[in-house]
CSV table of C-alpha atoms and ligand atoms in Angstrom, one decimal:
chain,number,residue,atom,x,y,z
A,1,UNK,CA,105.1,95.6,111.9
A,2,UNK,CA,104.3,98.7,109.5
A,3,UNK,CA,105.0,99.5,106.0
A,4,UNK,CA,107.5,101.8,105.7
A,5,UNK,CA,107.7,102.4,101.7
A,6,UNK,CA,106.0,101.1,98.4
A,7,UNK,CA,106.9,100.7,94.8
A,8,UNK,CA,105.6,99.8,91.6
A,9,UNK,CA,107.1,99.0,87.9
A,10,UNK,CA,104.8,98.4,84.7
A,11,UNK,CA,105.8,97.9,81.3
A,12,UNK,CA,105.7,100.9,79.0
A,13,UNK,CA,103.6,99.0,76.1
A,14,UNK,CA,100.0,100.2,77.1
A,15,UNK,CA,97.4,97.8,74.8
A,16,UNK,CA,93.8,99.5,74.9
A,17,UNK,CA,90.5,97.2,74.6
A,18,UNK,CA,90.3,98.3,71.1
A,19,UNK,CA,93.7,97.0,70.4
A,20,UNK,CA,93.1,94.3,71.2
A,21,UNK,CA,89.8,94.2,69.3
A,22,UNK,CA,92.5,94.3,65.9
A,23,UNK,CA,93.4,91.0,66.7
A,24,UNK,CA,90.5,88.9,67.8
A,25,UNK,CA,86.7,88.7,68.1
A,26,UNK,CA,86.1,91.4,70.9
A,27,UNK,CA,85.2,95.1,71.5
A,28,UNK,CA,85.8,97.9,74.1
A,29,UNK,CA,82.1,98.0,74.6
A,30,UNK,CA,82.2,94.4,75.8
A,31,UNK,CA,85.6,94.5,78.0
A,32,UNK,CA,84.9,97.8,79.6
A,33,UNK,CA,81.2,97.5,80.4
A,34,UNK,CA,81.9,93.3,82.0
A,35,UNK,CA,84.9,94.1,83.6
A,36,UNK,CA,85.7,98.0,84.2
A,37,UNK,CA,89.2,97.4,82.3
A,38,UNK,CA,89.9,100.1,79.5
A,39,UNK,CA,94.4,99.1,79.0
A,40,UNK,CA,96.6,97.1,80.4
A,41,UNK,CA,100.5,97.2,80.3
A,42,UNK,CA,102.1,94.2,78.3
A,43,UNK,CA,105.7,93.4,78.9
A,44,UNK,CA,107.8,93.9,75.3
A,45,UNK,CA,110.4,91.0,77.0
A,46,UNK,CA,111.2,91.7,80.6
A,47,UNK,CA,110.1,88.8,82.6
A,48,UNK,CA,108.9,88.8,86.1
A,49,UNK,CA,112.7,89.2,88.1
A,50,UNK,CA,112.9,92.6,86.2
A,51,UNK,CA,109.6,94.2,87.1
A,52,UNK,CA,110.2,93.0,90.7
A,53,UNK,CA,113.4,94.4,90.8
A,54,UNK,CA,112.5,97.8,89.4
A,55,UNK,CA,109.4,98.0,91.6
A,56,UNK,CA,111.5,96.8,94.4
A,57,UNK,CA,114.5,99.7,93.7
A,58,UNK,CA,111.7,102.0,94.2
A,59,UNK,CA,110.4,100.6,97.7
A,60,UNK,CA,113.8,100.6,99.1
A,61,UNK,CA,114.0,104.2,98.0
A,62,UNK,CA,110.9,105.4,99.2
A,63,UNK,CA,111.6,103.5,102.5
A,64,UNK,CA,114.9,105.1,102.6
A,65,UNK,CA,116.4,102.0,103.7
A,66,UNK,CA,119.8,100.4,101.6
A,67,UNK,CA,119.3,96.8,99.3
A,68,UNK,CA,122.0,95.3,101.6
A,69,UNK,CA,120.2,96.0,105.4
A,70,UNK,CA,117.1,93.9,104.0
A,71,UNK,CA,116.7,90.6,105.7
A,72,UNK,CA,113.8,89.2,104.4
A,73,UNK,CA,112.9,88.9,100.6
A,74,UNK,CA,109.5,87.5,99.4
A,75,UNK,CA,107.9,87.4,96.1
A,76,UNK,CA,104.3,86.5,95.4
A,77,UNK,CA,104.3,85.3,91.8
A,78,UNK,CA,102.6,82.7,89.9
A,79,UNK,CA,104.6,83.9,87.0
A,80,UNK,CA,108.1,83.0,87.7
A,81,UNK,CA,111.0,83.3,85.6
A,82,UNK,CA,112.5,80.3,86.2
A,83,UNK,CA,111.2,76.8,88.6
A,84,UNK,CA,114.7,76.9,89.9
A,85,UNK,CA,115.7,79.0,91.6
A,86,UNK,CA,113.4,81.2,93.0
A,87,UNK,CA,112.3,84.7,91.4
A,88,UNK,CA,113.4,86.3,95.0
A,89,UNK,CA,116.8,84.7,94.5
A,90,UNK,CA,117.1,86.4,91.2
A,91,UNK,CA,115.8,89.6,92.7
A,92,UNK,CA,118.1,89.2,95.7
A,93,UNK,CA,120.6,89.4,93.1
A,94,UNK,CA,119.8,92.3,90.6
A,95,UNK,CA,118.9,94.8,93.4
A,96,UNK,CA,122.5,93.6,95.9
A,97,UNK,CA,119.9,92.7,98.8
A,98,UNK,CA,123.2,90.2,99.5
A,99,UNK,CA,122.0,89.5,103.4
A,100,UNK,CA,118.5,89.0,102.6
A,101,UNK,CA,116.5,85.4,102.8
A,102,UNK,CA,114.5,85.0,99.5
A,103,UNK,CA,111.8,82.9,99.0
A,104,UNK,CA,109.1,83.0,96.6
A,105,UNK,CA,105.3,81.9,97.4
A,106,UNK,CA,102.5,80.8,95.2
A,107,UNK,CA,99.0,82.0,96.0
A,108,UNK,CA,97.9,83.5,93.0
A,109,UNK,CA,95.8,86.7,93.4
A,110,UNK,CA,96.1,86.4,97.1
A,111,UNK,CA,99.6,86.1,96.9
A,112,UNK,CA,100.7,89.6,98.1
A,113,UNK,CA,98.5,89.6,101.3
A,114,UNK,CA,99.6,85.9,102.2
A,115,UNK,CA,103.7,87.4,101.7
A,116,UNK,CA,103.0,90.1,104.3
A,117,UNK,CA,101.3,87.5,106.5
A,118,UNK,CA,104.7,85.4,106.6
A,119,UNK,CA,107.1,88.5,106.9
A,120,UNK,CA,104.6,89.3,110.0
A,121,UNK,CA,105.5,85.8,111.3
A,122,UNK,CA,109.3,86.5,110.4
A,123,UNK,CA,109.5,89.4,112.5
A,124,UNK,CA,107.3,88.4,115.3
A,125,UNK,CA,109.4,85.1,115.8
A,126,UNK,CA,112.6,87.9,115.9
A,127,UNK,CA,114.2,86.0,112.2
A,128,UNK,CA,114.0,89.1,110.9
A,129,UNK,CA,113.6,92.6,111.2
A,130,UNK,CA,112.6,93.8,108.3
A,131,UNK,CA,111.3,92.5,104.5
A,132,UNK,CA,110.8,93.4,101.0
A,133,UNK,CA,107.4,92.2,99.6
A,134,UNK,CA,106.6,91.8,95.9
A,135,UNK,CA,103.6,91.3,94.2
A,136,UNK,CA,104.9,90.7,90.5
A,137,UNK,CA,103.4,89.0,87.4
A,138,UNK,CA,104.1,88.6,83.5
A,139,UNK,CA,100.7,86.8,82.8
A,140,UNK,CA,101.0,88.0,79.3
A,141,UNK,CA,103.1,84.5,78.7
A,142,UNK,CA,101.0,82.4,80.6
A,143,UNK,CA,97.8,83.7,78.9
A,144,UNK,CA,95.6,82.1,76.2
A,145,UNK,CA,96.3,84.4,73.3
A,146,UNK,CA,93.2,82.7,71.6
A,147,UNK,CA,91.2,82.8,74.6
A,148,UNK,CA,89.4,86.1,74.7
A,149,UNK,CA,87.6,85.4,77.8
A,150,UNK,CA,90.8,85.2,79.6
A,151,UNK,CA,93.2,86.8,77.7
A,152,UNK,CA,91.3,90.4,77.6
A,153,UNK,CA,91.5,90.7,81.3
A,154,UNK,CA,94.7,90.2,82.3
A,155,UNK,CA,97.9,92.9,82.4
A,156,UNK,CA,101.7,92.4,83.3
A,157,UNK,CA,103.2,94.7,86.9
A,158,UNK,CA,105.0,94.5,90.1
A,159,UNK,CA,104.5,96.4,93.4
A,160,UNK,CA,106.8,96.3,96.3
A,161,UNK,CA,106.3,97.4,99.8
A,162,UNK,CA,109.4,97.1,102.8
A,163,UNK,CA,107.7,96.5,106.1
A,164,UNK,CA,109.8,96.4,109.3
A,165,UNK,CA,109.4,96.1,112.8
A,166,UNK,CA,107.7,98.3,115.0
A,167,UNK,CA,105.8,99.3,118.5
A,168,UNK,CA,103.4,101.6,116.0
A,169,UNK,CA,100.7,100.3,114.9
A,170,UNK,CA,100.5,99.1,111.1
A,171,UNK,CA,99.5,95.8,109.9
A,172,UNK,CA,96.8,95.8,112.6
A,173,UNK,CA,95.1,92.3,111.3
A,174,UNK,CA,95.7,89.8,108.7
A,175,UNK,CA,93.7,86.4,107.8
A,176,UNK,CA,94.0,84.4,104.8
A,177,UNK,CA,92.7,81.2,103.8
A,178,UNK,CA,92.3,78.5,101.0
A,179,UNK,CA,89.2,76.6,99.4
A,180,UNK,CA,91.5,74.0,97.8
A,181,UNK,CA,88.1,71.6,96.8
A,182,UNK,CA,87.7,74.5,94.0
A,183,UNK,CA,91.4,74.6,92.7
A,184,UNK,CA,90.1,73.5,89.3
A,185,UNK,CA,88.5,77.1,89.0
A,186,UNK,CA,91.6,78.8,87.8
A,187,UNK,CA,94.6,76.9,86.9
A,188,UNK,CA,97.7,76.9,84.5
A,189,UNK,CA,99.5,73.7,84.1
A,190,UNK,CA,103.6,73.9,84.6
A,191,UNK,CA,104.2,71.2,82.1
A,192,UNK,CA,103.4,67.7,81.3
A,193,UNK,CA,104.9,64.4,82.6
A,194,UNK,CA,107.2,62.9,80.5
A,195,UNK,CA,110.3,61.0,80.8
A,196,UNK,CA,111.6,57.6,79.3
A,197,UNK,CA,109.0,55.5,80.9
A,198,UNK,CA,105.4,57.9,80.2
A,199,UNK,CA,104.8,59.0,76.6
A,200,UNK,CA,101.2,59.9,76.1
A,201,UNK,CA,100.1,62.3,78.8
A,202,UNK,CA,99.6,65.2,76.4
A,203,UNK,CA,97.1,63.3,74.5
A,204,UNK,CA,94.0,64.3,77.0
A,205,UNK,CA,95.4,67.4,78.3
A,206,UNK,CA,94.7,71.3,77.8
A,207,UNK,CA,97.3,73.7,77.1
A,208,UNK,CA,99.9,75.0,79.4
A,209,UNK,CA,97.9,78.3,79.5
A,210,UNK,CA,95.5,80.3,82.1
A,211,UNK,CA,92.2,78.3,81.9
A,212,UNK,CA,89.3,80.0,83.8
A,213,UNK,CA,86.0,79.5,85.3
A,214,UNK,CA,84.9,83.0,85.3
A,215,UNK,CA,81.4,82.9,86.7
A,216,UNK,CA,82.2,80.8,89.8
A,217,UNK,CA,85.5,83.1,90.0
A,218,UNK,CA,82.9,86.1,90.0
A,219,UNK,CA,80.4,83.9,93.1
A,220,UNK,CA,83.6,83.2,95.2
A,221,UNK,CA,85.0,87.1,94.6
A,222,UNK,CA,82.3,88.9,95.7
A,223,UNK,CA,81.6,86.3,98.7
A,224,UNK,CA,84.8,86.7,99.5
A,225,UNK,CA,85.3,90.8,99.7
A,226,UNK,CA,82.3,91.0,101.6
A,227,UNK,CA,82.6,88.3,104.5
A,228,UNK,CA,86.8,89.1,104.7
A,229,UNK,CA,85.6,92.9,105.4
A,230,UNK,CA,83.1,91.7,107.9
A,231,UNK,CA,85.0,88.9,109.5
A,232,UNK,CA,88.0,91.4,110.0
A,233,UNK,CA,85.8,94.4,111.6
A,234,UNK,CA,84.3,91.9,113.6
A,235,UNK,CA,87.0,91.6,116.3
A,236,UNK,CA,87.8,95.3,116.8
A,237,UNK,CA,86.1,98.6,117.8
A,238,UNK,CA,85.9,99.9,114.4
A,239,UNK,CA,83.3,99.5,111.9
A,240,UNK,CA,83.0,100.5,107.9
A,241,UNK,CA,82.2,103.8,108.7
A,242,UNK,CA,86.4,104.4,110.3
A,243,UNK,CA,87.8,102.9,107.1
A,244,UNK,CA,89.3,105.3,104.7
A,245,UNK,CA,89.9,103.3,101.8
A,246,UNK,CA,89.0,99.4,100.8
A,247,UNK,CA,91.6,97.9,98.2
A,248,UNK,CA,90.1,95.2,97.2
A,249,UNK,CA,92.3,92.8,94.6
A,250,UNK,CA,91.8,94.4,91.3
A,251,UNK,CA,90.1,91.8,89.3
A,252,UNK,CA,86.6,93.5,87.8
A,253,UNK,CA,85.0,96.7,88.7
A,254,UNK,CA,81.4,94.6,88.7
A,255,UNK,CA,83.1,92.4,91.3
A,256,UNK,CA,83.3,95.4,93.5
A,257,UNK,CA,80.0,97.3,92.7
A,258,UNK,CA,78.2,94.0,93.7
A,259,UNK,CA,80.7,93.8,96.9
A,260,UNK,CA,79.6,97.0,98.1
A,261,UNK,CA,76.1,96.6,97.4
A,262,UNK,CA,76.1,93.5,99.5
A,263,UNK,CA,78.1,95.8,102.5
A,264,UNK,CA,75.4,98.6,101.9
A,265,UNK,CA,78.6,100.8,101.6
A,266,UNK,CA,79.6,103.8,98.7
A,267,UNK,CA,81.7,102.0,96.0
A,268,UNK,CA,83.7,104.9,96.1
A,269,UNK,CA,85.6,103.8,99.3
A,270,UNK,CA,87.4,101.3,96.8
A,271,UNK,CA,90.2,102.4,95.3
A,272,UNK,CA,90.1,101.2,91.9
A,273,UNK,CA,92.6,101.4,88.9
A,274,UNK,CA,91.9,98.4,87.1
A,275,UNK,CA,90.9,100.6,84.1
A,276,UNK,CA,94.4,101.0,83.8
A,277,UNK,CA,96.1,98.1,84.6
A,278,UNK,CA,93.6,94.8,84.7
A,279,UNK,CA,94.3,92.0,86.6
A,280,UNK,CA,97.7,92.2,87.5
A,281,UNK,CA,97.3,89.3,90.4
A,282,UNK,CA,99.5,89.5,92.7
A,283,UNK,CA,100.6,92.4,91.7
A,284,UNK,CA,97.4,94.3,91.7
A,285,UNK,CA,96.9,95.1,95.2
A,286,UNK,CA,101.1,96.5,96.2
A,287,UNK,CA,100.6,98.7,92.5
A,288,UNK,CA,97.4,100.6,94.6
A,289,UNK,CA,99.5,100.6,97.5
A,290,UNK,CA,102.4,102.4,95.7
A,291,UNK,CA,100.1,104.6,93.4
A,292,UNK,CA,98.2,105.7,96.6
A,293,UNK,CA,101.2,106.6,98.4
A,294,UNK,CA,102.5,108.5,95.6
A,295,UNK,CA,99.6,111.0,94.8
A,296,UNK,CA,99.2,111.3,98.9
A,297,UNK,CA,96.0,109.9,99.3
A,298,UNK,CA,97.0,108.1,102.5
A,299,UNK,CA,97.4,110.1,105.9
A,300,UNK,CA,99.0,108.6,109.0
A,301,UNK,CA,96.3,106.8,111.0
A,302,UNK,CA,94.2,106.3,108.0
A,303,UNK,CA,92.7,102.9,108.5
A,304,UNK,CA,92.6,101.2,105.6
A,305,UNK,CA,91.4,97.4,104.2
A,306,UNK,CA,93.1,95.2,101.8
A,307,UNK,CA,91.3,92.3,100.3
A,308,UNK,CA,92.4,89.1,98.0
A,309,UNK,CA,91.0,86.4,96.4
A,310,UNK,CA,91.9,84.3,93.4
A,311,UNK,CA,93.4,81.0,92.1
A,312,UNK,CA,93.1,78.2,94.8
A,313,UNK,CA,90.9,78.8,95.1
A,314,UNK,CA,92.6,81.3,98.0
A,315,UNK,CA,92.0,85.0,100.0
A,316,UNK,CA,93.3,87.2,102.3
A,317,UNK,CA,92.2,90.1,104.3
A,318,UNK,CA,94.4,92.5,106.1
A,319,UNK,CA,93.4,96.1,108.2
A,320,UNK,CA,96.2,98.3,108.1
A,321,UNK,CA,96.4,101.3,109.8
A,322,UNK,CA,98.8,104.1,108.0
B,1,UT7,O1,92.0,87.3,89.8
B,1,UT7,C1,90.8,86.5,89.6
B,1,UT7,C2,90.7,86.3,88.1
B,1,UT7,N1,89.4,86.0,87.6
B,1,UT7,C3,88.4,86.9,87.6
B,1,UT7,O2,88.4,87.9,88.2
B,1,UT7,C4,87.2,86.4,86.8
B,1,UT7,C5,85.9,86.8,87.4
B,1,UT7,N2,84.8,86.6,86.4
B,1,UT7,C6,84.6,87.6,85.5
B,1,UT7,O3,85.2,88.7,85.6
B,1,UT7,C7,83.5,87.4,84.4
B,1,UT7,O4,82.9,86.1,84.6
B,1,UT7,C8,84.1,87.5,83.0
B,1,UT7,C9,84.4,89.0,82.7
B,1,UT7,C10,85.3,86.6,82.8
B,1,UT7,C11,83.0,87.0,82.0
B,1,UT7,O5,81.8,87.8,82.1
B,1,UT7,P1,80.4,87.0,82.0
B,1,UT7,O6,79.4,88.0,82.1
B,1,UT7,O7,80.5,85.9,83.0
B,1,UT7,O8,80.5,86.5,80.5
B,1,UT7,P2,80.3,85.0,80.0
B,1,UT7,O9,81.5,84.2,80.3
B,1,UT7,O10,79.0,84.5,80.4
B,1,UT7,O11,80.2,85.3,78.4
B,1,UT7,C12,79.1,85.9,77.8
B,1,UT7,C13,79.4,86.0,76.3
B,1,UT7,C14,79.7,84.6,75.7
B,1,UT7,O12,79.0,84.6,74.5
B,1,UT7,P3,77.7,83.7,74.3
B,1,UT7,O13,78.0,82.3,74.6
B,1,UT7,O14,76.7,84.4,75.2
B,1,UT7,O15,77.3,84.0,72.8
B,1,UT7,C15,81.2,84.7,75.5
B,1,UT7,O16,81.6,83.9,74.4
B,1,UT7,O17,80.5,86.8,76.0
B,1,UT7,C16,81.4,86.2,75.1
B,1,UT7,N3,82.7,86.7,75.4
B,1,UT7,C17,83.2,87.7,74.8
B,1,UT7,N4,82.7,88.6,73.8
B,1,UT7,C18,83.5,89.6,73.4
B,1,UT7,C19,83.6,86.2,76.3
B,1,UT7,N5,84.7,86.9,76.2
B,1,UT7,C20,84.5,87.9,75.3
B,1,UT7,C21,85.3,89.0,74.8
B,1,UT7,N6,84.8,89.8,73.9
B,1,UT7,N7,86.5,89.2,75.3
């Protein structure tokens, strides 16, 4: 299976750190030199199903491949417009991808590299030939406004890639896994309980907003980039030295520059925008992909790395050759 085109849709409202700094107790001097982040894009209204669709319009474009010959639709999202139906449903729809299977997954920041894993399974078991992947996310609603240690580092986006079958090489690898004993590390609540017969769940609860652990978030990132980059050289012939680019989930530059220090590798084999995004979760990692592709960074052969981690708590790891 190899990736055949990419695509990527953010919202035209750019908010800078000191933007935000109009509205609540924080500075560009604290978000940029913890995180990296100096904007992110804030949707003005479209909801998750529209970036998706626009980011996945682009794909299919780039691919050169028509909405109604995709089998296969899967959208990582922890942001989804609706519980029912699906946000790949609604996607199906808006882009005429009538023949396709949709589906949407939840695995937060990791969500992306656990969608290719499936489609990989898809195609292998011959369900499929092909699939659209999309990584989209409107964390602006889910955010707590009046949380500035959450609220600061997140950004609204979608990325698409189409992946189809092949005797090429590609998607060379792929792991992912889960550390569910940590799930209360990140979480957002869907809603509370309450029907005719439970009244008072609210009473004790928090919000229905992105709560955050950040410093065990931070531990479990960095532990995470560096053993998925080991773990998935480990079984081939190539080491760090053969790998063009790393792109790693992106969450915080500092989360990288201690990566790579742990790897003994230059930082600057990480592709990084985060400055101008943030933390678009699933999202974050297709939106490289795509912005890669564009400005021709990526020759065929290159080998390249993706790596997740996030909410779960939950990773991924994938070596791609282009
Ligand atoms: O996709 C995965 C998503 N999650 C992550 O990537 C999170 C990973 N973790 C992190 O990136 C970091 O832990 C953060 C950037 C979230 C926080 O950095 P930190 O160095 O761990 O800061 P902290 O939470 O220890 O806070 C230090 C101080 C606190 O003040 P006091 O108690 O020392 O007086 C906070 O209240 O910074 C304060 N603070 C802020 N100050 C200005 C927290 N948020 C802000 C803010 N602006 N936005």
């Amino acid at each position: 299976m190899k990736i055949i085109g990419t695509g990527s849709y953010v919202p035209d409202l750019s908010i800078k750190n000191d933007d935000l700094s109009k509205i609540m107790d924080t500075s560009d001097e604290w978000i940029s030199s913890r995180t990296g982040i100096k904007k992110r894009r804030i949707s003005n209204g479209e909801n998750t199903s529209d970036l998706a669709s626009k980011a996945a319009l682009q794909a299919l474009k780039n691919a050169q491949i028509d909405a109604k010959d995709i089998d296969l639709i899967i959208v990582a999202t922890t942001s989804p417009d609706y519980f029912v139906p699906s946000t790949a449903c609604v996607v199906e729809e808006k882009i005429g991808a009538v023949n396709a299977i949709s589906f949407d997954i939840s695995a937060a920041c990791s969500g992306f590299l656990y969608a290719i894993n499936i489609a990989k399974n898809f195609i292998i078991s011959n369900q499929c030939n092909n699939a659209l992947i999309i990584g989209a996310e409107v964390l602006s609603k889910l955010v707590d406004w009046k949380d500035r240690s959450t609220c600061v580092l997140f950004g609204d986006g979608a990325g698409a890639v189409v992946v189809e079958d092949s005797k090429e090489s590609g998607i060379l690898d792929i792991t992912i896994g889960s550390e569910g004993e940590k799930w209360k590390a990140l979480k957002c609540k869907s809603c509370f309980v309450e029907n005719p017969y439970v009244t008072n769940e609210k009473e004790n609860e928090e919000n229905l907003k992105i709560h955050m652990s950040g410093k065990e978030i931070f531990k479990f990132a960095v532990n995470t980039i560096t053993n998925g980059i080991r773990n998935i050289l480990k079984d081939t012939t190539y080491n760090i030295e053969d790998i063009k680019y790393i792109v790693p989930h992106q969450a915080n530059l500092r989360i990288i520059e201690f990566a790579a220090k742990k790897l003994k590798i230059d930082p600057e084999k990480f592709y990084i925008n985060l400055d101008q995004y943030g933390n678009t979760s699933g999202a974050s990692i297709p939106i490289a992909l795509d912005e890669m592709n564009r400005k021709g960074v990526l020759k065929k052969g290159d080998k390249i790395i993706l790596v997740a981690f996030g909410g779960g708590l939950t990773w991924g790891c994938s070596l791609i050759e282009w």
